[in-house]
Amino acid sequence: MPESAARVGPGRVLALTYGFLTVAAGARSIVQLATRPEPALFAYCLSAFAACVYAVGTALVIQADHGRHRRLAVVACCAEIVGVIAVGALSLAIPRWFPDATVWSQFGQGYGNVPAILPVLALWWQSKTGPAQTEPT
């Protein structure tokens, strides 16, 4: 039985990175929203949203060997790219909306720009692990 693409090499690194960002963005937003939401409620809610996107991304990268999951993974990566670009641009254009950083502000600069690079790498990995498997109907 062939091994899942998410369990070897780059697939494993992608799954672990998505998992790490899920925990990092989620924990950060929970602490910020629970302890002091006033200074940057919008930014903290965006971090919580990003954590949800990363949780979905983690699950989809792990399950991407199956046709439907592979297609959903591509959609999720594209949504992630749009989010990183939109929040990154807004954080530079209207910095008062982001008095505290989010995982996607300044294109993920606080996280070593990994949030900007990760969805591109995930899409690349999806294309390298073979065509989507068709599911029986």
PDB file of C-alpha atoms in Angstrom:
ATOM      1  CA  MET A   1       0.000   0.000   0.000  1.00  0.00           C
ATOM      2  CA  PRO A   2       1.562   3.357  -1.001  1.00  0.00           C
ATOM      3  CA  GLU A   3       2.340   5.750   1.804  1.00  0.00           C
ATOM      4  CA  SER A   4       0.312   8.946   2.100  1.00  0.00           C
ATOM      5  CA  ALA A   5       2.012  11.992   0.565  1.00  0.00           C
ATOM      6  CA  ALA A   6       1.395  13.854   3.835  1.00  0.00           C
ATOM      7  CA  ARG A   7       3.416  11.300   5.788  1.00  0.00           C
ATOM      8  CA  VAL A   8       6.684  11.569   3.886  1.00  0.00           C
ATOM      9  CA  GLY A   9       9.204  14.321   3.100  1.00  0.00           C
ATOM     10  CA  PRO A  10       7.736  17.707   2.209  1.00  0.00           C
ATOM     11  CA  GLY A  11       4.187  16.541   2.911  1.00  0.00           C
ATOM     12  CA  ARG A  12       5.092  15.812   6.509  1.00  0.00           C
ATOM     13  CA  VAL A  13       6.811  19.200   6.865  1.00  0.00           C
ATOM     14  CA  LEU A  14       3.744  20.946   5.412  1.00  0.00           C
ATOM     15  CA  ALA A  15       1.382  19.108   7.762  1.00  0.00           C
ATOM     16  CA  LEU A  16       3.572  19.902  10.783  1.00  0.00           C
ATOM     17  CA  THR A  17       3.917  23.555   9.762  1.00  0.00           C
ATOM     18  CA  TYR A  18       0.165  23.928   9.318  1.00  0.00           C
ATOM     19  CA  GLY A  19      -0.332  22.283  12.706  1.00  0.00           C
ATOM     20  CA  PHE A  20       2.198  24.620  14.327  1.00  0.00           C
ATOM     21  CA  LEU A  21       0.526  27.707  12.841  1.00  0.00           C
ATOM     22  CA  THR A  22      -2.877  26.432  13.985  1.00  0.00           C
ATOM     23  CA  VAL A  23      -1.641  26.241  17.570  1.00  0.00           C
ATOM     24  CA  ALA A  24       0.391  29.474  17.396  1.00  0.00           C
ATOM     25  CA  ALA A  25      -2.336  31.637  15.853  1.00  0.00           C
ATOM     26  CA  GLY A  26      -5.089  29.996  17.901  1.00  0.00           C
ATOM     27  CA  ALA A  27      -3.337  30.298  21.250  1.00  0.00           C
ATOM     28  CA  ARG A  28      -2.290  33.863  20.535  1.00  0.00           C
ATOM     29  CA  SER A  29      -5.791  34.958  19.579  1.00  0.00           C
ATOM     30  CA  ILE A  30      -7.407  33.170  22.539  1.00  0.00           C
ATOM     31  CA  VAL A  31      -5.059  34.851  25.006  1.00  0.00           C
ATOM     32  CA  GLN A  32      -5.451  38.257  23.355  1.00  0.00           C
ATOM     33  CA  LEU A  33      -9.241  38.053  23.143  1.00  0.00           C
ATOM     34  CA  ALA A  34      -9.574  36.707  26.681  1.00  0.00           C
ATOM     35  CA  THR A  35      -7.223  39.148  28.402  1.00  0.00           C
ATOM     36  CA  ARG A  36      -7.390  42.446  26.538  1.00  0.00           C
ATOM     37  CA  PRO A  37      -9.572  42.545  23.422  1.00  0.00           C
ATOM     38  CA  GLU A  38     -10.046  46.338  23.386  1.00  0.00           C
ATOM     39  CA  PRO A  39      -6.803  47.549  21.821  1.00  0.00           C
ATOM     40  CA  ALA A  40      -7.079  45.485  18.643  1.00  0.00           C
ATOM     41  CA  LEU A  41     -10.293  43.477  18.496  1.00  0.00           C
ATOM     42  CA  PHE A  42     -10.279  43.408  14.677  1.00  0.00           C
ATOM     43  CA  ALA A  43      -6.689  42.145  14.537  1.00  0.00           C
ATOM     44  CA  TYR A  44      -7.282  39.507  17.220  1.00  0.00           C
ATOM     45  CA  CYS A  45     -10.378  38.218  15.437  1.00  0.00           C
ATOM     46  CA  LEU A  46      -8.353  37.954  12.235  1.00  0.00           C
ATOM     47  CA  SER A  47      -5.792  35.849  14.110  1.00  0.00           C
ATOM     48  CA  ALA A  48      -8.597  33.573  15.312  1.00  0.00           C
ATOM     49  CA  PHE A  49      -9.873  33.284  11.735  1.00  0.00           C
ATOM     50  CA  ALA A  50      -6.356  32.487  10.516  1.00  0.00           C
ATOM     51  CA  ALA A  51      -6.111  29.734  13.146  1.00  0.00           C
ATOM     52  CA  CYS A  52      -9.322  28.215  11.777  1.00  0.00           C
ATOM     53  CA  VAL A  53      -7.948  28.388   8.232  1.00  0.00           C
ATOM     54  CA  TYR A  54      -4.760  26.657   9.397  1.00  0.00           C
ATOM     55  CA  ALA A  55      -6.752  23.946  11.200  1.00  0.00           C
ATOM     56  CA  VAL A  56      -8.677  23.220   8.004  1.00  0.00           C
ATOM     57  CA  GLY A  57      -5.413  23.368   6.040  1.00  0.00           C
ATOM     58  CA  THR A  58      -3.810  20.849   8.386  1.00  0.00           C
ATOM     59  CA  ALA A  59      -6.658  18.387   7.945  1.00  0.00           C
ATOM     60  CA  LEU A  60      -6.775  18.845   4.181  1.00  0.00           C
ATOM     61  CA  VAL A  61      -3.015  18.482   3.694  1.00  0.00           C
ATOM     62  CA  ILE A  62      -3.125  15.241   5.663  1.00  0.00           C
ATOM     63  CA  GLN A  63      -6.102  13.943   3.653  1.00  0.00           C
ATOM     64  CA  ALA A  64      -5.032  15.351   0.265  1.00  0.00           C
ATOM     65  CA  ASP A  65      -4.465  11.887  -1.208  1.00  0.00           C
ATOM     66  CA  HIS A  66      -8.202  11.679  -1.804  1.00  0.00           C
ATOM     67  CA  GLY A  67      -9.785  13.540  -4.743  1.00  0.00           C
ATOM     68  CA  ARG A  68     -12.324  15.668  -2.879  1.00  0.00           C
ATOM     69  CA  HIS A  69      -9.840  16.559  -0.136  1.00  0.00           C
ATOM     70  CA  ARG A  70      -7.217  17.486  -2.719  1.00  0.00           C
ATOM     71  CA  ARG A  71      -9.630  19.884  -4.421  1.00  0.00           C
ATOM     72  CA  LEU A  72     -10.647  21.381  -1.074  1.00  0.00           C
ATOM     73  CA  ALA A  73      -6.963  21.758  -0.145  1.00  0.00           C
ATOM     74  CA  VAL A  74      -6.378  23.780  -3.316  1.00  0.00           C
ATOM     75  CA  VAL A  75      -9.388  26.005  -2.524  1.00  0.00           C
ATOM     76  CA  ALA A  76      -8.184  26.450   1.075  1.00  0.00           C
ATOM     77  CA  CYS A  77      -4.665  27.370  -0.075  1.00  0.00           C
ATOM     78  CA  CYS A  78      -6.054  29.934  -2.505  1.00  0.00           C
ATOM     79  CA  ALA A  79      -8.246  31.423   0.247  1.00  0.00           C
ATOM     80  CA  GLU A  80      -5.210  31.504   2.508  1.00  0.00           C
ATOM     81  CA  ILE A  81      -3.181  33.373  -0.119  1.00  0.00           C
ATOM     82  CA  VAL A  82      -5.985  35.918  -0.531  1.00  0.00           C
ATOM     83  CA  GLY A  83      -6.173  36.360   3.256  1.00  0.00           C
ATOM     84  CA  VAL A  84      -2.434  36.861   3.657  1.00  0.00           C
ATOM     85  CA  ILE A  85      -2.322  39.379   0.791  1.00  0.00           C
ATOM     86  CA  ALA A  86      -5.432  41.275   1.926  1.00  0.00           C
ATOM     87  CA  VAL A  87      -4.481  41.454   5.608  1.00  0.00           C
ATOM     88  CA  GLY A  88      -0.836  42.114   4.761  1.00  0.00           C
ATOM     89  CA  ALA A  89      -1.773  45.026   2.500  1.00  0.00           C
ATOM     90  CA  LEU A  90      -4.323  46.414   4.970  1.00  0.00           C
ATOM     91  CA  SER A  91      -1.830  46.238   7.828  1.00  0.00           C
ATOM     92  CA  LEU A  92       0.582  48.373   5.828  1.00  0.00           C
ATOM     93  CA  ALA A  93      -2.025  50.743   4.358  1.00  0.00           C
ATOM     94  CA  ILE A  94      -4.064  51.268   7.559  1.00  0.00           C
ATOM     95  CA  PRO A  95      -1.735  50.453  10.465  1.00  0.00           C
ATOM     96  CA  ARG A  96      -4.170  51.858  13.064  1.00  0.00           C
ATOM     97  CA  TRP A  97      -6.393  48.821  12.375  1.00  0.00           C
ATOM     98  CA  PHE A  98      -3.496  46.626  13.547  1.00  0.00           C
ATOM     99  CA  PRO A  99      -2.076  48.109  16.748  1.00  0.00           C
ATOM    100  CA  ASP A 100      -0.940  44.561  17.547  1.00  0.00           C
ATOM    101  CA  ALA A 101       0.337  42.122  14.970  1.00  0.00           C
ATOM    102  CA  THR A 102      -1.646  39.207  13.627  1.00  0.00           C
ATOM    103  CA  VAL A 103      -0.333  36.070  11.993  1.00  0.00           C
ATOM    104  CA  TRP A 104      -1.083  37.574   8.556  1.00  0.00           C
ATOM    105  CA  SER A 105      -0.230  41.249   9.191  1.00  0.00           C
ATOM    106  CA  GLN A 106       2.681  42.552   7.176  1.00  0.00           C
ATOM    107  CA  PHE A 107       2.446  39.337   5.140  1.00  0.00           C
ATOM    108  CA  GLY A 108       3.319  37.160   8.130  1.00  0.00           C
ATOM    109  CA  GLN A 109       6.508  39.015   8.978  1.00  0.00           C
ATOM    110  CA  GLY A 110       6.187  38.178  12.686  1.00  0.00           C
ATOM    111  CA  TYR A 111       6.238  34.488  11.757  1.00  0.00           C
ATOM    112  CA  GLY A 112       9.200  34.729   9.394  1.00  0.00           C
ATOM    113  CA  ASN A 113       6.881  35.240   6.399  1.00  0.00           C
ATOM    114  CA  VAL A 114       5.964  31.558   6.628  1.00  0.00           C
ATOM    115  CA  PRO A 115       2.238  32.430   6.313  1.00  0.00           C
ATOM    116  CA  ALA A 116       2.933  34.011   2.911  1.00  0.00           C
ATOM    117  CA  ILE A 117       5.081  31.142   1.657  1.00  0.00           C
ATOM    118  CA  LEU A 118       3.218  28.153   3.106  1.00  0.00           C
ATOM    119  CA  PRO A 119       0.142  28.135   0.827  1.00  0.00           C
ATOM    120  CA  VAL A 120       2.349  28.476  -2.244  1.00  0.00           C
ATOM    121  CA  LEU A 121       4.451  25.515  -1.095  1.00  0.00           C
ATOM    122  CA  ALA A 122       1.301  23.532  -0.314  1.00  0.00           C
ATOM    123  CA  LEU A 123      -0.062  24.178  -3.808  1.00  0.00           C
ATOM    124  CA  TRP A 124       3.281  23.168  -5.302  1.00  0.00           C
ATOM    125  CA  TRP A 125       3.279  19.953  -3.239  1.00  0.00           C
ATOM    126  CA  GLN A 126      -0.275  19.214  -4.345  1.00  0.00           C
ATOM    127  CA  SER A 127       0.830  19.471  -7.959  1.00  0.00           C
ATOM    128  CA  LYS A 128       3.849  17.193  -7.367  1.00  0.00           C
ATOM    129  CA  THR A 129       2.007  14.405  -5.574  1.00  0.00           C
ATOM    130  CA  GLY A 130       0.009  13.401  -8.617  1.00  0.00           C
ATOM    131  CA  PRO A 131      -3.376  14.118 -10.081  1.00  0.00           C
ATOM    132  CA  ALA A 132      -6.460  14.160  -7.915  1.00  0.00           C
ATOM    133  CA  GLN A 133      -7.920  10.731  -7.436  1.00  0.00           C
ATOM    134  CA  THR A 134     -11.440  10.430  -8.700  1.00  0.00           C
ATOM    135  CA  GLU A 135     -13.925   9.158  -6.195  1.00  0.00           C
ATOM    136  CA  PRO A 136     -16.553   6.641  -7.190  1.00  0.00           C
ATOM    137  CA  THR A 137     -20.006   8.129  -7.554  1.00  0.00           C
TER     138      THR A 137
END
